[in-house]
mmCIF file of C-alpha atoms in Angstrom:
data_model
loop_
_atom_site.group_PDB
_atom_site.id
_atom_site.type_symbol
_atom_site.label_atom_id
_atom_site.label_comp_id
_atom_site.label_asym_id
_atom_site.label_seq_id
_atom_site.Cartn_x
_atom_site.Cartn_y
_atom_site.Cartn_z
ATOM 1 C CA MET A 1 0.000 0.000 0.000
ATOM 2 C CA LYS A 2 1.364 3.353 -1.023
ATOM 3 C CA SER A 3 1.250 6.150 1.509
ATOM 4 C CA ARG A 4 -0.902 9.220 0.985
ATOM 5 C CA SER A 5 2.147 11.463 0.629
ATOM 6 C CA HIS A 6 3.527 9.232 -2.162
ATOM 7 C CA LYS A 7 0.198 9.293 -4.005
ATOM 8 C CA ARG A 8 0.033 13.092 -3.623
ATOM 9 C CA LYS A 9 3.544 13.456 -5.073
ATOM 10 C CA SER A 10 2.599 11.243 -8.036
ATOM 11 C CA ARG A 11 -0.490 13.370 -8.753
ATOM 12 C CA LEU A 12 1.588 16.562 -8.589
ATOM 13 C CA LYS A 13 4.198 15.062 -10.949
ATOM 14 C CA ARG A 14 1.522 14.074 -13.490
ATOM 15 C CA ALA A 15 -0.006 17.547 -13.243
ATOM 16 C CA ALA A 16 3.388 19.150 -13.876
ATOM 17 C CA GLU A 17 3.930 16.923 -16.914
ATOM 18 C CA MET A 18 0.530 17.974 -18.283
ATOM 19 C CA LEU A 19 1.476 21.645 -17.938
ATOM 20 C CA HIS A 20 4.936 21.078 -19.500
ATOM 21 C CA PRO A 21 4.699 18.069 -21.859
ATOM 22 C CA SER A 22 8.224 18.462 -23.243
ATOM 23 C CA LYS A 23 9.791 18.401 -19.779
ATOM 24 C CA GLY A 24 7.718 15.357 -18.887
ATOM 25 C CA ARG A 25 8.904 13.465 -21.965
ATOM 26 C CA GLU A 26 12.516 14.387 -21.215
ATOM 27 C CA ALA A 27 12.198 13.196 -17.609
ATOM 28 C CA ARG A 28 10.663 9.885 -18.737
ATOM 29 C CA ARG A 29 13.477 9.442 -21.292
ATOM 30 C CA ARG A 30 16.144 10.022 -18.621
ATOM 31 C CA ARG A 31 14.493 7.538 -16.268
ATOM 32 C CA SER A 32 14.265 4.947 -19.054
ATOM 33 C CA CYS A 33 17.961 5.391 -19.961
ATOM 34 C CA ALA A 34 18.950 5.105 -16.322
ATOM 35 C CA ARG A 35 17.090 1.774 -16.037
ATOM 36 C CA ARG A 36 18.808 0.377 -19.136
ATOM 37 C CA ARG A 37 22.284 1.612 -18.202
ATOM 38 C CA PRO A 38 24.484 -1.089 -16.635
ATOM 39 C CA PRO A 39 25.992 -0.317 -13.222
ATOM 40 C CA GLY A 40 29.496 1.003 -12.583
ATOM 41 C CA ASN A 41 32.057 0.805 -15.375
ATOM 42 C CA ALA A 42 30.020 -1.637 -17.442
ATOM 43 C CA LEU A 43 28.966 1.189 -19.791
ATOM 44 C CA LYS A 44 31.281 0.916 -22.812
ATOM 45 C CA LEU A 45 31.119 2.971 -25.968
ATOM 46 C CA PRO A 46 32.097 1.451 -29.316
ATOM 47 C CA ILE A 47 35.749 1.991 -30.189
ATOM 48 C CA GLU A 48 34.915 4.268 -33.117
ATOM 49 C CA GLN A 49 33.033 6.593 -30.743
ATOM 50 C CA ARG A 50 35.771 6.807 -28.132
ATOM 51 C CA LYS A 51 37.715 10.038 -28.002
ATOM 52 C CA LEU A 52 40.769 11.088 -26.065
ATOM 53 C CA GLN A 53 39.897 12.408 -22.648
ATOM 54 C CA GLU A 54 40.879 16.042 -22.680
ATOM 55 C CA ASP A 55 40.848 16.230 -18.890
ATOM 56 C CA ARG A 56 43.814 13.817 -18.738
ATOM 57 C CA ARG A 57 47.136 15.276 -19.848
ATOM 58 C CA VAL A 58 48.698 12.789 -22.249
ATOM 59 C CA SER A 59 52.297 13.105 -23.457
ATOM 60 C CA ALA A 60 53.454 11.211 -26.544
ATOM 61 C CA VAL A 61 57.173 10.376 -26.832
ATOM 62 C CA VAL A 62 58.613 9.367 -30.217
ATOM 63 C CA GLY A 63 62.209 8.191 -29.871
ATOM 64 C CA VAL A 64 64.223 7.809 -33.075
ATOM 65 C CA GLY A 65 67.928 7.023 -33.042
ATOM 66 C CA ASN A 66 70.677 4.577 -33.903
ATOM 67 C CA GLY A 67 69.470 4.133 -37.483
ATOM 68 C CA MET A 68 65.808 3.611 -36.568
ATOM 69 C CA THR A 69 63.189 4.563 -39.146
ATOM 70 C CA TYR A 70 61.438 7.927 -38.884
ATOM 71 C CA ALA A 71 58.145 8.484 -40.686
ATOM 72 C CA PRO A 72 57.040 12.157 -40.828
ATOM 73 C CA GLU A 73 53.368 11.157 -41.022
ATOM 74 C CA VAL A 74 53.660 9.580 -37.537
ATOM 75 C CA VAL A 75 54.376 12.937 -35.871
ATOM 76 C CA GLU A 76 51.841 14.768 -38.027
ATOM 77 C CA SER A 77 49.181 12.262 -36.977
ATOM 78 C CA LEU A 78 50.008 12.743 -33.283
ATOM 79 C CA LEU A 79 49.914 16.535 -33.594
ATOM 80 C CA SER A 80 46.400 16.310 -35.043
ATOM 81 C CA MET A 81 45.144 14.598 -31.866
ATOM 82 C CA SER A 82 44.117 16.319 -28.641
ATOM 83 C CA LEU A 83 47.340 15.480 -26.786
ATOM 84 C CA HIS A 84 48.972 17.550 -24.071
ATOM 85 C CA GLU A 85 52.369 17.448 -25.797
ATOM 86 C CA VAL A 86 54.321 15.565 -28.464
ATOM 87 C CA ILE A 87 58.017 15.009 -27.736
ATOM 88 C CA ILE A 88 60.448 13.891 -30.457
ATOM 89 C CA VAL A 89 63.873 12.608 -29.397
ATOM 90 C CA LEU A 90 66.501 12.357 -32.148
ATOM 91 C CA ASP A 91 70.255 11.816 -32.404
ATOM 92 C CA GLU A 92 72.845 13.114 -34.850
ATOM 93 C CA SER A 93 72.205 10.264 -37.296
ATOM 94 C CA GLN A 94 68.716 11.620 -38.015
ATOM 95 C CA SER A 95 69.522 14.930 -39.757
ATOM 96 C CA GLN A 96 66.585 14.791 -42.188
ATOM 97 C CA ALA A 97 64.219 13.799 -39.408
ATOM 98 C CA PHE A 98 65.466 16.739 -37.330
ATOM 99 C CA GLU A 99 64.678 19.211 -40.120
ATOM 100 C CA HIS A 100 61.146 17.845 -40.421
ATOM 101 C CA ALA A 101 60.610 17.769 -36.660
ATOM 102 C CA ARG A 102 61.703 21.400 -36.339
ATOM 103 C CA SER A 103 59.116 22.379 -38.935
ATOM 104 C CA CYS A 104 56.272 20.741 -36.953
ATOM 105 C CA LYS A 105 54.471 23.404 -34.972
ATOM 106 C CA GLY A 106 53.648 22.357 -31.435
ATOM 107 C CA ALA A 107 56.209 19.545 -31.163
ATOM 108 C CA ILE A 108 58.998 19.512 -28.564
ATOM 109 C CA VAL A 109 62.233 18.406 -30.267
ATOM 110 C CA ILE A 110 65.251 17.043 -28.391
ATOM 111 C CA ASN A 111 68.378 16.594 -30.503
ATOM 112 C CA GLN A 112 71.264 14.683 -28.926
ATOM 113 C CA PRO A 113 74.794 14.745 -30.395
ATOM 114 C CA ASP A 114 75.379 11.143 -29.320
ATOM 115 C CA ILE A 115 73.938 8.015 -30.895
ATOM 116 C CA LEU A 116 70.838 7.022 -28.943
ATOM 117 C CA SER A 117 69.261 3.664 -28.301
ATOM 118 C CA ALA A 118 65.482 3.384 -28.058
ATOM 119 C CA GLY A 119 65.734 3.079 -24.270
ATOM 120 C CA ALA A 120 67.903 6.191 -23.910
ATOM 121 C CA ALA A 121 65.453 8.178 -26.039
ATOM 122 C CA HIS A 122 62.614 7.048 -23.756
ATOM 123 C CA VAL A 123 64.563 8.188 -20.682
ATOM 124 C CA LEU A 124 64.964 11.698 -22.117
ATOM 125 C CA GLY A 125 61.330 11.820 -23.198
ATOM 126 C CA ALA A 126 60.069 10.686 -19.788
ATOM 127 C CA GLU A 127 62.187 13.300 -17.978
ATOM 128 C CA VAL A 128 60.989 16.145 -20.192
ATOM 129 C CA SER A 129 57.312 15.115 -20.294
ATOM 130 C CA THR A 130 54.791 16.743 -17.967
ATOM 131 C CA GLY A 131 51.676 14.669 -18.685
ATOM 132 C CA GLU A 132 49.868 12.386 -16.261
ATOM 133 C CA ILE A 133 50.067 9.604 -18.868
ATOM 134 C CA VAL A 134 53.126 9.098 -21.070
ATOM 135 C CA MET A 135 52.673 7.179 -24.327
ATOM 136 C CA PHE A 136 55.829 5.755 -25.909
ATOM 137 C CA MET A 137 55.205 5.553 -29.644
ATOM 138 C CA PRO A 138 56.934 3.832 -32.582
ATOM 139 C CA GLY A 139 58.613 6.166 -35.033
ATOM 140 C CA ASP A 140 57.719 4.169 -38.135
ATOM 141 C CA ARG A 141 54.035 3.301 -37.666
ATOM 142 C CA ILE A 142 50.952 5.475 -37.334
ATOM 143 C CA VAL A 143 48.940 4.769 -34.192
ATOM 144 C CA THR A 144 45.306 5.673 -34.712
ATOM 145 C CA GLU A 145 43.289 7.716 -32.248
ATOM 146 C CA GLU A 146 41.048 4.708 -31.565
ATOM 147 C CA GLU A 147 44.074 2.553 -30.705
ATOM 148 C CA LEU A 148 45.545 5.300 -28.524
ATOM 149 C CA ALA A 149 42.230 5.629 -26.682
ATOM 150 C CA LEU A 150 42.528 2.002 -25.508
ATOM 151 C CA TYR A 151 45.743 2.783 -23.619
ATOM 152 C CA ILE A 152 44.465 6.063 -22.188
ATOM 153 C CA GLU A 153 41.217 4.456 -21.053
ATOM 154 C CA ALA A 154 43.134 1.671 -19.280
ATOM 155 C CA CYS A 155 45.288 4.247 -17.460
ATOM 156 C CA SER A 156 42.177 6.237 -16.573
ATOM 157 C CA GLN A 157 40.755 3.085 -14.965
ATOM 158 C CA GLY A 158 43.786 2.787 -12.658
ATOM 159 C CA ALA A 159 46.437 0.894 -14.645
ATOM 160 C CA ASP A 160 50.041 2.046 -14.147
ATOM 161 C CA VAL A 161 51.514 0.150 -17.106
ATOM 162 C CA VAL A 162 49.540 -0.609 -20.274
ATOM 163 C CA LEU A 163 51.120 -2.990 -22.778
ATOM 164 C CA GLN A 164 50.210 -4.246 -26.217
ATOM 165 C CA ASP A 165 48.351 -7.539 -25.919
ATOM 166 C CA LEU A 166 50.084 -10.221 -27.999
ATOM 167 C CA SER A 167 47.840 -13.103 -26.931
ATOM 168 C CA GLY A 168 46.453 -14.994 -29.883
ATOM 169 C CA ARG A 169 48.810 -13.293 -32.325
ATOM 170 C CA LEU A 170 51.938 -15.266 -31.619
ATOM 171 C CA PRO A 171 52.785 -18.364 -33.645
ATOM 172 C CA ALA A 172 52.963 -21.826 -32.116
ATOM 173 C CA PHE A 173 55.664 -22.223 -29.463
ATOM 174 C CA LYS A 174 58.082 -24.076 -31.749
ATOM 175 C CA TYR A 175 57.997 -21.154 -34.228
ATOM 176 C CA GLN A 176 58.470 -18.411 -31.641
ATOM 177 C CA SER A 177 61.764 -16.580 -31.359
ATOM 178 C CA ARG A 178 63.881 -17.119 -28.274
ATOM 179 C CA GLU A 179 63.197 -13.576 -27.172
ATOM 180 C CA MET A 180 59.436 -14.196 -27.164
ATOM 181 C CA ARG A 181 59.905 -17.362 -25.130
ATOM 182 C CA VAL A 182 62.007 -15.549 -22.530
ATOM 183 C CA ARG A 183 59.416 -12.761 -22.328
ATOM 184 C CA SER A 184 56.649 -15.266 -21.662
ATOM 185 C CA PHE A 185 58.759 -17.110 -19.085
ATOM 186 C CA LEU A 186 59.494 -13.917 -17.141
ATOM 187 C CA ASN A 187 55.798 -12.988 -17.036
ATOM 188 C CA ARG A 188 54.812 -16.479 -15.987
ATOM 189 C CA ILE A 189 57.393 -16.844 -13.244
ATOM 190 C CA MET A 190 56.177 -13.522 -11.802
ATOM 191 C CA GLY A 191 52.611 -14.841 -11.697
ATOM 192 C CA ARG A 192 51.379 -12.917 -14.753
ATOM 193 C CA GLU A 193 50.868 -15.660 -17.297
ATOM 194 C CA ASP A 194 47.916 -13.652 -18.615
ATOM 195 C CA LEU A 195 50.378 -11.163 -20.129
ATOM 196 C CA ASN A 196 51.875 -13.884 -22.338
ATOM 197 C CA ALA A 197 54.776 -12.221 -24.243
ATOM 198 C CA SER A 198 53.635 -8.618 -23.678
ATOM 199 C CA SER A 199 56.482 -6.406 -22.524
ATOM 200 C CA LEU A 200 57.794 -2.854 -22.322
ATOM 201 C CA THR A 201 60.078 -3.664 -25.252
ATOM 202 C CA GLU A 202 57.012 -3.611 -27.527
ATOM 203 C CA LEU A 203 55.694 -0.271 -28.838
ATOM 204 C CA PRO A 204 53.383 1.412 -28.224
ATOM 205 C CA HIS A 205 52.944 1.242 -24.474
ATOM 206 C CA ALA A 206 51.780 3.658 -21.787
ATOM 207 C CA LEU A 207 53.080 4.533 -18.327
ATOM 208 C CA SER A 208 51.359 6.581 -15.675
ATOM 209 C CA ARG A 209 53.301 9.290 -13.891
ATOM 210 C CA ARG A 210 53.173 7.121 -10.761
ATOM 211 C CA ALA A 211 54.843 4.231 -12.608
ATOM 212 C CA ILE A 212 57.665 6.465 -13.859
ATOM 213 C CA GLN A 213 58.244 7.840 -10.367
ATOM 214 C CA CYS A 214 58.192 4.376 -8.759
ATOM 215 C CA MET A 215 60.600 2.811 -11.250
ATOM 216 C CA GLY A 216 62.706 5.884 -11.944
ATOM 217 C CA SER A 217 62.936 7.281 -15.473
ATOM 218 C CA PHE A 218 66.544 6.061 -15.810
ATOM 219 C CA ARG A 219 65.274 2.458 -15.612
ATOM 220 C CA LEU A 220 63.615 2.906 -19.002
ATOM 221 C CA ALA A 221 67.058 2.784 -20.620
ATOM 222 C CA THR A 222 66.728 -1.016 -20.463
ATOM 223 C CA PRO A 223 63.064 -1.824 -21.187
ATOM 224 C CA ALA A 224 63.425 -5.522 -20.300
ATOM 225 C CA LYS A 225 64.749 -4.697 -16.815
ATOM 226 C CA ALA A 226 62.102 -1.998 -16.382
ATOM 227 C CA HIS A 227 59.462 -4.579 -17.225
ATOM 228 C CA GLY A 228 60.780 -6.958 -14.559
ATOM 229 C CA LEU A 229 60.851 -4.127 -12.034
ATOM 230 C CA ALA A 230 57.240 -3.214 -12.828
ATOM 231 C CA LEU A 231 56.213 -6.842 -12.257
ATOM 232 C CA ALA A 232 58.058 -7.051 -8.933
ATOM 233 C CA GLY A 233 57.069 -3.564 -7.775
ATOM 234 C CA GLY A 234 53.363 -4.275 -7.523
ATOM 235 C CA LEU A 235 52.365 -1.856 -10.270
ATOM 236 C CA LYS A 236 49.015 -2.418 -11.945
ATOM 237 C CA ILE A 237 49.792 -3.851 -15.378
ATOM 238 C CA ARG A 238 47.276 -4.405 -18.156
ATOM 239 C CA ALA A 239 47.483 -5.503 -21.767
ATOM 240 C CA VAL A 240 45.087 -4.168 -24.399
ATOM 241 C CA SER A 241 44.347 -5.470 -27.869
ATOM 242 C CA ALA A 242 45.742 -3.155 -30.496
ATOM 243 C CA ALA A 243 47.650 -3.500 -33.762
ATOM 244 C CA PRO A 244 48.928 -6.905 -34.937
ATOM 245 C CA LEU A 245 52.434 -7.981 -34.087
ATOM 246 C CA ALA A 246 55.104 -7.126 -36.635
ATOM 247 C CA PRO A 247 56.019 -10.142 -38.789
ATOM 248 C CA GLU A 248 59.712 -9.923 -37.928
ATOM 249 C CA SER A 249 58.879 -10.326 -34.230
ATOM 250 C CA THR A 250 57.346 -13.752 -34.815
ATOM 251 C CA LYS A 251 60.162 -15.370 -36.731
ATOM 252 C CA GLY A 252 61.794 -18.315 -35.090
ATOM 253 C CA SER A 253 65.529 -18.930 -34.963
ATOM 254 C CA GLU A 254 67.300 -21.973 -36.264
ATOM 255 C CA LYS A 255 70.517 -23.562 -35.124
ATOM 256 C CA GLY A 256 73.534 -22.792 -37.239
ATOM 257 C CA MET A 257 72.212 -19.562 -38.707
ATOM 258 C CA ASP A 258 74.656 -16.709 -39.269
ATOM 259 C CA MET A 259 74.850 -14.001 -36.615
ATOM 260 C CA SER A 260 73.242 -11.164 -38.552
ATOM 261 C CA GLU A 261 72.501 -7.720 -37.115
ATOM 262 C CA SER A 262 68.954 -8.711 -36.195
ATOM 263 C CA SER A 263 70.098 -11.847 -34.371
ATOM 264 C CA LEU A 264 72.693 -9.818 -32.452
ATOM 265 C CA ALA A 265 69.948 -7.430 -31.331
ATOM 266 C CA GLU A 266 67.901 -10.436 -30.243
ATOM 267 C CA GLU A 267 70.831 -11.803 -28.233
ATOM 268 C CA ILE A 268 71.177 -8.462 -26.455
ATOM 269 C CA LEU A 269 67.465 -8.420 -25.590
ATOM 270 C CA ILE A 270 67.625 -11.999 -24.308
ATOM 271 C CA GLY A 271 70.580 -11.019 -22.112
ATOM 272 C CA ASP A 272 68.574 -8.079 -20.726
ATOM 273 C CA TYR A 273 65.651 -10.362 -19.862
ATOM 274 C CA LEU A 274 67.958 -12.866 -18.192
ATOM 275 C CA GLU A 275 69.495 -10.076 -16.122
ATOM 276 C CA ALA A 276 65.985 -8.957 -15.158
ATOM 277 C CA LEU A 277 65.166 -12.519 -14.159
ATOM 278 C CA GLY A 278 68.344 -12.722 -12.058
ATOM 279 C CA SER A 279 67.431 -9.461 -10.315
ATOM 280 C CA MET A 280 63.982 -10.826 -9.513
ATOM 281 C CA MET A 281 65.505 -14.016 -8.091
ATOM 282 C CA GLU A 282 67.793 -11.997 -5.819
ATOM 283 C CA ARG A 283 64.982 -9.699 -4.742
ATOM 284 C CA LEU A 284 62.216 -12.232 -4.142
ATOM 285 C CA GLY A 285 64.236 -15.350 -3.253
ATOM 286 C CA PRO A 286 62.162 -18.454 -2.401
ATOM 287 C CA SER A 287 58.884 -16.635 -3.060
ATOM 288 C CA LEU A 288 59.729 -16.659 -6.755
ATOM 289 C CA THR A 289 58.195 -19.968 -7.816
ATOM 290 C CA LEU A 290 56.854 -21.335 -11.049
ATOM 291 C CA ALA A 291 53.415 -22.697 -10.285
ATOM 292 C CA PRO A 292 52.055 -25.431 -12.572
ATOM 293 C CA PRO A 293 49.445 -24.225 -15.073
ATOM 294 C CA SER A 294 45.798 -24.900 -14.357
ATOM 295 C CA ARG A 295 43.782 -27.470 -16.286
ATOM 296 C CA LYS A 296 41.932 -24.635 -18.019
ATOM 297 C CA VAL A 297 45.206 -23.152 -19.291
ATOM 298 C CA LEU A 298 46.469 -26.543 -20.437
ATOM 299 C CA ALA A 299 43.224 -27.173 -22.323
ATOM 300 C CA ALA A 300 43.459 -23.778 -24.031
ATOM 301 C CA ARG A 301 47.027 -24.520 -25.141
ATOM 302 C CA ARG A 302 46.038 -27.923 -26.451
ATOM 303 C CA ASN A 303 43.126 -26.476 -28.421
ATOM 304 C CA ARG A 304 45.364 -23.852 -30.084
ATOM 305 C CA ARG A 305 47.544 -26.536 -31.672
#
């Protein structure tokens, strides 16, 4: 039984809607939308409708050095987005790229006389950046606004480190490169098997200001070690589905092959991951254990074959 006061309020509301029909229809529409809307963060817009959140300051760092490829359209695409700042880090080997970067209005250009590695360029970019979220971008591939929104949204929901999700895009284990296997092993031994081979060595990725302060910007000089530190430091790490993995990252290695430049780079990365693993073993000691996979995980692996 409804109380008299409730009935009186209902009659007054209906009378008000009769006097102002448009307001009544708008109120009924709002109530209907509120009933259909899922609770909490369950409301998700389609990717094509997502836009960068202008209330979050986002810095984009493009590091190009040591012979890495620079595509002018990458920077031009970033400058067209609603980002807080775009930082380009170059070394002396990128003279043509420097001339183009200087001509881009709104970009912050850092030109180093020494030859830079990708990690060193990220260190400089992180130290100069002032955004709450720092996106580290590839210099040879355009990242769309929809793809960028995935990383920013994950950081806005509390993630400190947002990586590119490689699950489902890697070849079978026997065709994976040694670097990919070491990446997966490090994630698994730290209890993050869900990350698969995702790592800070893969671009793009995003770091919150808190993550940079906790790890120290100088740690970004060696992305593999920084990744291990993020795992051990209790930072919130997520992986989001974005662009497909580059074909050269999925190539396996065969015994007896010549030590080309690419294989030397792979050996260096593997050494960095092994050093990160050794640091984790020293830091965590007996608590660093490799738990056996669950039956669900084993079934998923078997079904992928």
